[in-house]
Amino acid sequence: MPELSTIFSADGMLARNIPDYRPRTQQLEMAQAIACAIENQEILVAEAGTGTGKTFAYLVPALLSGGKVILSTGTKTLQDQLFQRDIPTIRAALKVPVTVALLKGRVNYICHYHLERTLNSDHVHFANRTEVKYLNLIERYANTSSHGDKSGLDKVPEQAAIWQHVTSTRENCLGSDCPHYRQCFVMEARKRALSADMIVVNHHLFFADVMLRDEGLSELLPACNTVIFDEAHQLPEVASLFFGESISTGQIATLVRDTHTEALLVAREFTPLFDALAAAEKAALDILPIITEKHARLSFATAVQRPGFSEARQVLQEKLVQLASLLETQAVRSQELQNCWLRAQAILNKIRQWHEQSESGKIISWIETYSQSLQFNTTPLSIAETFSRQLSTTVRAWIFTSATLSVKKDFSHYNRMMGMVEAKTASWDSPFDFPNQALLYVPTQLPDPNTQYYTESIIQAVLPVIKASRGRAFILCTSLRNMQQIHELLQDAFEQEQLEYPLLLQGEETRSALLNQFRKLGNAVLVGSQSFWEGVDVRGRALSLVIIDRLPFASPDDPVLSARIEKYTQEGRNAFMEYQLPHAIINLKQGAGRLIRDEYDRGVLMICDPRLISKPYGKRVWQSLPPMKRTRDLDEVTHFLATV
């Protein structure tokens, strides 16, 4: 491998080939640590503050390593950015002949089989003419595209309902029995990945592949020498999702729909099957109104205490047994019906397991409700053992990097969750001048966040700061309920005080559309929740104030958190200090990271929660944030913002 200090120098290959490149000591040190980990096939957990240039720091040694590399990101947006912009830039600068492939989950690719069936079906009903127009656009795109990735068709929104009719899932894919197998976009993407030197995936696809290997099915991703996780702070949650199981009433409805469509074609005279489909669909619908809370998470114990829930779940299971039994008798009629039979069995098994595993000491059974569906979930109490097993199956380098992995440079919380006791760790501070670029403000006289009028008090505290900032603010909320309430109260306050700052709300448009609008307006106030805490980059004067409503502690009522707290307590450990607080600090660092995005940004971080000052753990919280000057004086904040 060429000398990295030369490559990253002021007159090195990067500086000569990339406009505006500037050498950073932290970036070089990080690249050297990653190169060492790759060479020695080690596990490295690397935290790099905003502005370090961690993308170049891992790409350069990865591209020069000579081995096969899997690069996994937290979002498809970053995945596309790496594949389309960052990797080609570095590869050209280094002049290395490395082949690169982009691989996403199958739901991102048009399926020729399901597209053809939708075009020819008399049973697919569209909500409006727009969906029909979208279908025609998709048909033309499928005939001309070389990759079939739906992100390449920007005229059809990513969330459009039509996509579920023209893409496949692992459950309804016909595999090698598909008449379009030779032209399959998913299979072509996998072939490119198998032959490439570097494969860019996302965390969801990576862990889906891990679970497929565990089940003995064919691998989605090839064996490799190095795995690099960017946005690695997301891994514990993603791994918990994939190391567990889930099944929703929506998936049952989709099975019913697909089976009904196929049965009309090949088993129209077999009326018992249609009766069983109607019964299963009714059973899935009947369970919904029993849990009245929407967008809620309930433990197994709480759910089964609801009158009628256990009975309704049992009826659903019985109707699925009947449906699966009838489908087995008809499976020979077509490959599609056989596939539906296998799906029905899989759904039935998950419903059974949800109930049977509730007594397990290692599995948490719980439900989550949405506006139109209910999901049965099982989650491992800990992912450490399972993930540790994945790390040890094959000798290779594992690199975990993010801006937020530690608490005051202590990685024990993250490493313990991921089962990486022997991992090497390293941390590099941001090169930005935080003491002069940013101010941390905690207002005085705010009540405890658990008091009744806390949100109203926040509005009184933030209004003068928003005025001083002349809009140009994010308000990051710890829950959707808080977000809605703050938005409503702020709307009233703006009207009363005749403030004309545009007020934007998460959910009114897509995140990218809201961000474009925010940047363009230049004086807007955007109220958001989890979607805006990370992965958002607004540079310059448009964002000069980030307000956080309270410390982002997860709700102790959450069934997964509650079970994990109980485990810590049973082991005689302090769940709050060892689990809840570190988790909250890492989340807070993500939100705070929205403020200063380059060396010219200046602004105020306002954290409304008085516990930052009043509680003994508060010092540990603010000491984990970048080294901003701290104040509780509104006049000092006003004066600072006047210069921004």
XYZ file of C-alpha atoms in Angstrom:
644
model
C 0.000 0.000 0.000
C 1.437 3.435 -0.957
C 2.460 5.781 1.845
C -0.758 7.350 3.148
C 0.971 10.449 4.481
C 2.011 11.243 0.902
C -1.450 10.611 -0.540
C -3.149 12.861 2.042
C -0.499 15.608 1.917
C -0.958 19.146 0.592
C 0.627 18.159 -2.740
C -0.463 14.505 -2.757
C -2.734 12.590 -5.135
C -5.933 13.780 -3.452
C -4.920 17.454 -3.440
C -3.823 17.314 -7.082
C -7.022 15.678 -8.319
C -9.828 16.867 -6.029
C -10.845 20.563 -6.003
C -10.948 22.207 -2.546
C -9.206 19.279 -0.875
C -7.297 20.315 2.253
C -5.148 17.984 4.378
C -6.372 17.272 7.909
C -4.270 15.594 10.567
C -7.277 13.724 11.958
C -8.147 12.352 8.520
C -4.639 10.998 7.923
C -4.459 9.404 11.388
C -7.835 7.760 10.876
C -6.811 6.434 7.444
C -3.617 4.992 8.928
C -5.538 3.274 11.741
C -7.983 1.764 9.232
C -5.171 0.624 6.932
C -3.503 -1.088 9.900
C -6.766 -2.820 10.878
C -7.289 -4.024 7.286
C -3.738 -5.340 7.017
C -3.912 -7.158 10.356
C -7.567 -8.254 9.972
C -8.614 -6.547 13.201
C -11.823 -5.068 14.593
C -11.622 -1.272 14.826
C -14.278 1.049 16.269
C -13.442 4.546 15.015
C -15.272 7.723 16.022
C -14.589 10.803 13.914
C -16.107 14.200 14.673
C -17.908 16.253 12.035
C -15.470 17.628 9.475
C -12.818 14.948 9.959
C -13.413 13.653 6.454
C -14.037 10.072 7.519
C -15.407 9.035 4.114
C -12.057 9.675 2.413
C -10.267 8.262 5.473
C -11.820 4.818 4.996
C -12.165 4.842 1.200
C -8.482 5.415 0.450
C -7.132 2.406 2.429
C -10.109 0.293 1.335
C -9.500 0.983 -2.363
C -5.763 0.383 -1.978
C -6.106 -2.790 0.092
C -6.248 -5.163 -2.876
C -8.920 -7.289 -1.206
C -12.667 -7.584 -1.548
C -14.508 -4.943 0.513
C -18.132 -4.642 1.623
C -19.049 -1.078 2.500
C -22.319 -0.767 4.436
C -24.141 2.522 5.084
C -27.071 3.539 7.245
C -29.229 4.920 4.434
C -29.853 4.376 0.735
C -29.150 8.107 0.236
C -25.584 7.742 1.517
C -25.277 4.486 -0.415
C -26.071 6.317 -3.674
C -23.757 9.212 -2.740
C -20.834 6.862 -2.147
C -21.412 4.883 -5.334
C -22.139 7.811 -7.641
C -19.826 10.506 -6.235
C -17.301 9.693 -3.495
C -15.918 6.345 -4.690
C -15.486 7.438 -8.356
C -13.744 10.621 -7.145
C -11.240 8.765 -4.935
C -10.755 5.936 -7.431
C -9.896 8.435 -10.183
C -7.538 10.371 -7.892
C -5.704 7.207 -6.849
C -5.795 5.742 -10.378
C -6.679 2.269 -9.093
C -8.567 -0.243 -11.310
C -11.051 -1.262 -8.625
C -14.481 -2.495 -9.754
C -17.424 -1.283 -7.679
C -21.031 -2.529 -7.473
C -24.129 -1.101 -5.835
C -26.479 -3.619 -4.238
C -29.820 -2.854 -2.594
C -32.659 -4.957 -1.247
C -34.927 -6.557 -3.862
C -37.778 -4.143 -3.090
C -35.672 -1.426 -4.785
C -35.680 -3.167 -8.167
C -38.510 -3.520 -10.663
C -39.655 -7.136 -11.035
C -40.471 -8.066 -14.644
C -42.825 -10.830 -13.510
C -44.931 -8.711 -11.155
C -44.902 -5.780 -13.592
C -46.253 -8.023 -16.358
C -48.934 -9.481 -14.070
C -50.017 -6.007 -12.983
C -50.207 -4.757 -16.568
C -52.324 -7.754 -17.608
C -54.489 -8.088 -14.501
C -58.161 -7.176 -14.292
C -58.068 -7.455 -10.495
C -55.584 -4.709 -9.583
C -57.539 -1.584 -8.696
C -55.769 1.770 -8.595
C -56.739 4.589 -6.253
C -56.488 7.237 -8.984
C -55.340 7.968 -12.521
C -51.941 9.057 -11.256
C -51.135 5.452 -10.315
C -52.006 4.363 -13.873
C -49.671 7.046 -15.236
C -46.942 5.843 -12.868
C -47.433 2.256 -14.080
C -46.888 3.340 -17.694
C -43.731 5.225 -16.730
C -42.430 2.177 -14.869
C -43.113 -0.078 -17.870
C -41.111 2.208 -20.185
C -38.308 2.506 -17.631
C -38.092 -1.284 -17.179
C -37.687 -1.716 -20.940
C -34.801 0.754 -21.192
C -32.981 0.629 -17.831
C -29.854 -1.482 -17.431
C -30.280 -1.869 -13.667
C -34.024 -1.438 -12.845
C -33.280 0.521 -9.644
C -36.403 2.526 -8.848
C -34.273 5.449 -7.597
C -33.422 6.080 -11.259
C -37.071 6.915 -12.016
C -37.571 10.167 -10.133
C -40.918 10.857 -11.824
C -42.524 8.180 -9.630
C -42.341 8.996 -5.882
C -40.534 6.394 -3.792
C -43.597 5.963 -1.565
C -46.108 5.597 -4.437
C -48.474 2.661 -3.868
C -47.804 1.296 -7.355
C -44.317 0.099 -6.353
C -45.696 -2.758 -4.232
C -47.343 -4.175 -7.371
C -44.204 -4.082 -9.555
C -41.462 -5.160 -7.132
C -40.914 -8.459 -5.374
C -40.270 -9.557 -1.808
C -38.332 -12.583 -0.603
C -41.715 -14.202 0.093
C -43.294 -13.743 -3.356
C -40.205 -14.087 -5.549
C -40.346 -17.203 -7.759
C -36.566 -17.487 -7.958
C -35.174 -19.674 -10.729
C -38.743 -20.799 -11.614
C -39.606 -17.266 -12.740
C -40.143 -16.960 -16.519
C -38.123 -13.711 -16.431
C -35.255 -15.126 -14.363
C -32.643 -14.451 -17.061
C -33.614 -10.762 -17.224
C -34.070 -10.310 -13.456
C -32.695 -6.965 -12.249
C -32.070 -8.365 -8.748
C -30.050 -11.287 -10.069
C -28.061 -8.996 -12.371
C -27.242 -6.724 -9.424
C -26.071 -9.744 -7.421
C -23.900 -10.984 -10.308
C -22.221 -7.573 -10.505
C -21.682 -7.678 -6.740
C -20.129 -11.166 -6.876
C -17.512 -10.054 -9.397
C -16.794 -6.580 -7.933
C -13.856 -5.621 -5.702
C -16.007 -3.271 -3.613
C -19.729 -3.694 -2.933
C -21.791 -0.822 -1.503
C -24.782 -2.037 0.529
C -26.857 -0.697 3.420
C -27.174 -2.036 6.952
C -30.606 -3.567 6.352
C -29.369 -5.593 3.379
C -26.206 -6.641 5.198
C -28.115 -8.043 8.163
C -30.739 -9.622 5.929
C -27.867 -11.521 4.320
C -26.455 -12.497 7.718
C -29.814 -14.013 8.630
C -30.123 -15.791 5.275
C -26.757 -17.441 5.875
C -27.905 -18.460 9.334
C -30.927 -20.117 7.737
C -28.704 -22.011 5.306
C -29.939 -20.182 2.208
C -27.755 -18.804 -0.566
C -25.674 -15.759 0.270
C -26.634 -12.367 -1.082
C -23.164 -10.989 -0.509
C -19.885 -12.660 -1.432
C -17.155 -13.552 1.028
C -14.849 -10.602 1.565
C -11.640 -9.480 3.276
C -12.965 -6.291 4.860
C -16.316 -4.991 6.081
C -16.700 -1.251 6.735
C -19.805 0.099 8.480
C -20.386 3.833 8.075
C -23.054 5.378 10.349
C -22.270 2.448 12.633
C -24.205 3.962 15.538
C -27.357 2.614 13.839
C -26.197 -1.019 13.945
C -27.546 -2.069 17.369
C -31.095 -1.144 16.346
C -30.837 -2.632 12.845
C -29.278 -5.836 14.185
C -32.031 -6.161 16.800
C -34.585 -5.901 14.011
C -33.018 -8.654 11.901
C -31.986 -10.968 14.727
C -35.634 -10.965 15.775
C -38.833 -11.712 13.857
C -41.855 -9.674 12.900
C -45.125 -10.204 11.061
C -47.862 -7.654 10.469
C -51.540 -7.790 9.635
C -50.557 -5.840 6.513
C -48.414 -8.759 5.343
C -51.385 -11.080 5.912
C -53.537 -8.753 3.794
C -50.900 -8.842 1.022
C -50.823 -12.652 1.138
C -54.625 -12.733 0.877
C -54.516 -10.328 -2.082
C -51.826 -12.274 -3.955
C -53.499 -15.622 -3.302
C -56.890 -14.312 -4.389
C -55.437 -12.958 -7.648
C -53.718 -16.254 -8.501
C -56.650 -18.416 -7.401
C -58.952 -16.558 -9.785
C -56.644 -17.596 -12.607
C -55.981 -21.255 -11.764
C -58.445 -22.396 -9.057
C -61.599 -20.378 -9.610
C -63.880 -23.355 -8.971
C -62.311 -24.217 -5.582
C -64.602 -22.068 -3.420
C -63.322 -23.285 -0.003
C -60.064 -21.438 -0.673
C -61.882 -18.144 -1.251
C -63.875 -18.679 1.952
C -60.638 -19.329 3.867
C -59.065 -16.161 2.413
C -62.040 -14.082 3.510
C -61.920 -15.630 6.993
C -58.173 -14.960 7.399
C -58.585 -11.383 6.199
C -61.471 -10.809 8.636
C -59.472 -12.302 11.537
C -56.566 -9.957 10.783
C -58.917 -6.962 10.673
C -60.774 -7.991 13.845
C -57.645 -7.791 15.982
C -56.923 -4.142 15.072
C -59.621 -2.291 17.098
C -58.782 -4.214 20.290
C -55.619 -2.125 20.766
C -56.958 1.412 20.598
C -53.591 3.207 20.789
C -52.042 3.987 17.410
C -48.292 4.276 16.789
C -47.695 2.557 20.138
C -45.439 -0.260 21.360
C -46.891 -2.688 23.929
C -45.278 -5.588 25.749
C -46.656 -9.116 25.485
C -47.997 -8.869 29.056
C -49.782 -5.581 28.335
C -51.263 -6.822 25.059
C -52.673 -10.071 26.452
C -54.330 -8.187 29.315
C -56.519 -6.339 26.801
C -59.993 -7.941 26.748
C -60.379 -10.076 23.642
C -56.802 -9.812 22.380
C -55.672 -13.367 23.174
C -58.897 -14.788 21.755
C -58.555 -12.723 18.568
C -54.918 -13.807 18.125
C -55.959 -17.453 18.589
C -58.729 -17.088 15.982
C -56.223 -15.506 13.562
C -53.859 -18.430 14.095
C -56.669 -20.955 13.498
C -57.783 -19.226 10.270
C -54.179 -19.211 9.046
C -53.936 -22.949 9.803
C -57.061 -23.543 7.674
C -55.752 -21.322 4.868
C -52.334 -23.009 4.819
C -53.976 -26.450 4.798
C -56.175 -25.594 1.803
C -53.303 -23.928 -0.042
C -51.249 -27.103 0.357
C -53.903 -29.035 -1.582
C -53.869 -26.474 -4.418
C -50.144 -25.719 -4.550
C -49.609 -28.047 -7.533
C -51.793 -25.835 -9.737
C -49.117 -23.136 -10.168
C -45.741 -21.975 -8.925
C -47.421 -18.834 -7.588
C -49.919 -20.793 -5.466
C -47.131 -22.969 -4.117
C -45.311 -19.782 -3.172
C -48.434 -18.504 -1.402
C -48.657 -21.771 0.537
C -45.062 -21.398 1.738
C -45.737 -17.777 2.714
C -48.840 -18.782 4.670
C -46.812 -21.374 6.576
C -44.091 -18.825 7.372
C -46.645 -16.281 8.644
C -48.374 -18.929 10.741
C -45.063 -19.996 12.304
C -44.219 -16.414 13.257
C -47.632 -15.885 14.879
C -47.122 -19.093 16.869
C -43.564 -18.198 17.856
C -44.640 -14.762 19.062
C -46.879 -16.472 21.600
C -44.649 -19.424 22.478
C -41.405 -17.449 22.883
C -42.980 -14.989 25.299
C -41.807 -17.235 28.137
C -38.211 -17.261 26.887
C -35.657 -15.439 28.990
C -33.728 -14.350 25.879
C -36.565 -13.147 23.646
C -38.894 -10.148 24.055
C -42.363 -10.511 22.511
C -44.201 -7.253 21.871
C -46.552 -5.537 19.441
C -46.465 -2.260 17.560
C -49.564 -0.523 16.241
C -49.849 1.686 13.174
C -52.782 3.600 11.726
C -53.989 0.626 9.637
C -52.081 -2.404 10.910
C -50.639 -4.248 13.878
C -47.247 -5.956 13.983
C -46.174 -8.914 16.131
C -42.475 -8.655 17.037
C -39.905 -10.810 18.780
C -36.583 -9.144 19.630
C -33.520 -10.669 21.295
C -32.817 -9.327 24.763
C -29.223 -8.879 23.610
C -27.624 -8.995 20.153
C -24.091 -9.278 21.541
C -23.827 -13.062 21.420
C -25.326 -13.406 17.932
C -23.279 -10.600 16.410
C -20.088 -11.750 18.128
C -20.610 -15.108 16.438
C -20.797 -13.361 13.053
C -17.528 -11.551 13.752
C -15.716 -14.791 14.498
C -17.003 -16.974 11.637
C -14.409 -15.732 9.137
C -11.120 -13.927 9.715
C -11.404 -10.486 8.171
C -11.131 -6.814 9.083
C -14.207 -5.153 10.599
C -14.330 -1.339 10.673
C -17.102 0.521 12.544
C -17.177 4.299 12.097
C -19.487 7.181 12.947
C -19.387 10.641 14.501
C -21.224 9.275 17.552
C -20.091 6.010 19.122
C -18.623 6.979 22.487
C -19.462 8.757 25.720
C -16.524 11.047 26.551
C -14.358 8.775 24.347
C -15.497 5.708 26.294
C -16.691 3.025 23.845
C -17.692 0.403 26.411
C -21.465 0.964 25.949
C -21.309 0.459 22.175
C -18.823 -2.416 22.250
C -20.781 -4.251 24.955
C -24.036 -4.001 22.947
C -22.316 -5.326 19.814
C -20.379 -8.108 21.542
C -16.983 -6.648 20.616
C -15.034 -6.857 23.874
C -11.660 -7.227 22.102
C -12.147 -4.435 19.562
C -9.586 -1.674 19.153
C -11.016 1.841 19.546
C -9.927 5.281 18.411
C -11.438 8.761 18.442
C -10.655 11.957 16.553
C -12.164 15.310 17.459
C -13.699 17.591 14.864
C -11.211 20.037 13.300
C -13.801 22.813 13.584
C -13.235 25.684 16.016
C -16.259 24.954 18.237
C -15.381 27.416 21.052
C -15.674 30.273 18.545
C -18.145 28.816 16.053
C -20.852 27.630 18.452
C -22.572 28.474 21.716
C -24.383 25.977 23.974
C -27.374 27.595 25.686
C -29.453 26.049 28.478
C -32.220 28.505 29.503
C -32.988 29.207 33.147
C -36.294 28.744 34.994
C -37.594 25.836 32.922
C -39.575 23.241 34.919
C -38.796 19.529 35.003
C -39.672 17.878 31.650
C -42.196 15.625 33.390
C -44.350 18.542 34.562
C -47.674 19.287 32.883
C -46.792 22.645 31.343
C -43.259 21.872 30.207
C -44.005 22.256 26.478
C -45.681 25.642 26.994
C -42.595 26.724 28.963
C -40.364 25.653 26.060
C -42.274 27.934 23.683
C -41.776 30.912 26.013
C -38.059 30.125 26.201
C -37.453 29.581 22.473
C -39.410 32.536 21.067
C -36.843 35.240 21.936
C -34.042 33.019 20.625
C -35.869 32.392 17.338
C -36.373 36.153 17.011
C -32.678 36.765 17.652
C -31.807 34.112 15.075
C -34.287 35.624 12.587
C -35.787 32.187 12.018
C -33.118 29.911 10.537
C -33.826 27.182 13.105
C -34.364 23.468 13.564
C -36.469 22.349 16.518
C -35.647 18.691 17.118
C -38.230 16.837 19.209
C -37.867 13.533 21.008
C -41.295 12.219 19.967
C -43.938 12.759 17.299
C -46.411 13.848 19.976
C -44.028 16.534 21.257
C -43.369 17.611 17.675
C -47.067 18.125 16.922
C -47.671 19.986 20.167
C -44.667 22.291 19.753
C -45.644 23.030 16.148
C -49.206 23.963 17.136
C -48.102 26.169 20.034
C -45.432 27.829 17.914
C -47.947 28.490 15.151
C -50.209 30.285 17.635
C -47.280 32.240 19.084
C -46.099 33.353 15.624
C -49.614 34.629 14.832
C -49.951 36.462 18.153
C -46.567 38.142 17.815
C -46.934 38.633 14.048
C -43.736 36.775 13.267
C -43.491 35.926 9.581
C -40.917 33.151 9.679
C -42.089 30.203 7.527
C -42.967 27.269 9.809
C -42.283 23.812 8.355
C -43.331 20.474 9.866
C -41.925 16.994 9.346
C -44.389 14.892 7.376
C -45.890 17.729 5.333
C -43.561 16.732 2.472
C -40.675 14.300 2.013
C -37.552 15.015 4.027
C -35.546 16.035 0.959
C -38.328 18.382 -0.218
C -38.552 20.009 3.223
C -34.785 20.469 3.363
C -34.701 22.041 -0.096
C -37.500 24.381 0.949
C -35.706 25.216 4.215
C -32.465 26.082 2.408
C -34.255 28.124 -0.248
C -36.342 30.182 2.207
C -33.349 31.174 4.311
C -35.392 32.196 7.389
C -37.580 29.163 8.085
C -38.210 27.268 11.315
C -38.469 23.516 10.827
C -40.045 21.354 13.541
C -39.042 17.711 13.228
C -38.571 14.460 15.083
C -36.301 11.452 14.532
C -35.987 11.945 10.747
C -34.044 15.176 11.253
C -31.754 14.143 14.120
C -29.223 12.585 11.762
C -28.216 12.374 8.114
C -29.179 16.023 7.521
C -26.619 18.503 6.200
C -27.601 22.190 6.004
C -24.553 24.404 5.665
C -24.362 28.164 5.843
C -26.574 30.856 7.311
C -29.909 29.099 6.615
C -29.413 27.025 9.795
C -27.997 29.061 12.698
C -29.996 27.664 15.609
C -30.688 24.079 16.669
C -33.177 23.658 19.526
C -33.591 20.295 21.290
C -36.751 19.968 23.382
C -35.365 17.544 25.983
C -32.664 14.941 26.526
C -33.492 12.008 24.233
C -34.075 9.287 26.792
C -36.058 6.392 25.358
C -39.436 5.898 27.016
C -39.138 3.404 29.896
C -42.568 2.112 28.785
C -40.986 0.788 25.582
C -41.256 -3.012 25.884
C -37.749 -3.737 24.560
C -36.080 -1.102 26.745
C -38.121 -2.171 29.775
C -36.991 -5.799 29.385
C -33.356 -4.787 28.973
C -33.507 -2.535 32.052
C -34.929 -5.456 34.028
C -32.027 -7.668 32.866
C -29.464 -5.102 34.058
C -31.260 -4.830 37.404
C -31.330 -8.620 37.841
C -27.574 -8.682 37.249
C -27.070 -6.068 39.969
C -26.009 -3.393 37.475
C -27.105 0.221 37.086
C -29.260 0.180 33.940
C -29.582 3.967 33.873
C -25.852 4.748 33.974
C -24.715 1.790 31.865
C -27.461 1.687 29.228
C -30.048 4.480 29.205
C -27.715 7.430 29.729
C -25.039 6.385 27.180
C -27.795 5.678 24.643
C -29.301 9.137 25.225
C -25.898 10.834 24.955
C -25.119 9.184 21.611
C -28.536 10.280 20.267
C -28.018 13.819 21.598
C -24.641 14.019 19.857
C -26.389 13.169 16.591
C -28.914 15.974 17.006
C -26.257 18.473 18.097
C -24.242 17.524 15.027
C -26.778 19.208 12.748
C -25.524 22.698 13.744
C -21.892 23.073 12.634
C -21.350 21.394 9.288
C -18.234 23.180 7.976
C -15.463 25.511 9.143
C -17.475 28.633 8.291
C -20.744 27.705 10.078
C -21.667 29.562 13.264
C -24.683 29.058 15.497
C -26.359 28.280 18.812
C -27.284 24.881 20.208
C -30.173 25.338 22.642
C -30.995 22.385 24.880
C -34.167 23.117 26.815
C -33.844 20.331 29.381
C -32.859 21.694 32.858
C -31.577 18.245 33.853
C -28.430 19.097 31.896
C -27.606 21.429 34.811
C -29.617 20.107 37.759
C -28.774 16.390 37.652
C -25.413 14.853 38.603
C -25.238 13.099 35.243
C -25.717 16.390 33.358
C -21.995 17.114 33.364
C -21.324 13.768 31.691
C -23.818 14.745 28.984
C -22.424 18.149 28.034
C -18.825 16.960 28.330
C -19.619 14.453 25.554
C -20.668 17.279 23.210
C -18.181 19.278 21.098
C -16.287 21.899 23.178
C -18.676 24.825 22.705
C -18.714 27.838 24.988
C -21.605 27.418 27.463
C -24.053 30.035 28.696
C -27.386 30.458 30.475
C -27.593 34.183 29.629
C -30.183 35.099 26.981
C -28.453 38.431 26.294
C -25.221 36.621 25.439
C -27.150 34.370 23.049
C -28.849 37.356 21.419
C -25.525 39.130 20.983
C -23.912 35.999 19.480
C -26.746 35.470 16.994
C -26.581 39.109 15.908
C -23.153 38.335 14.465
C -24.211 35.149 12.646
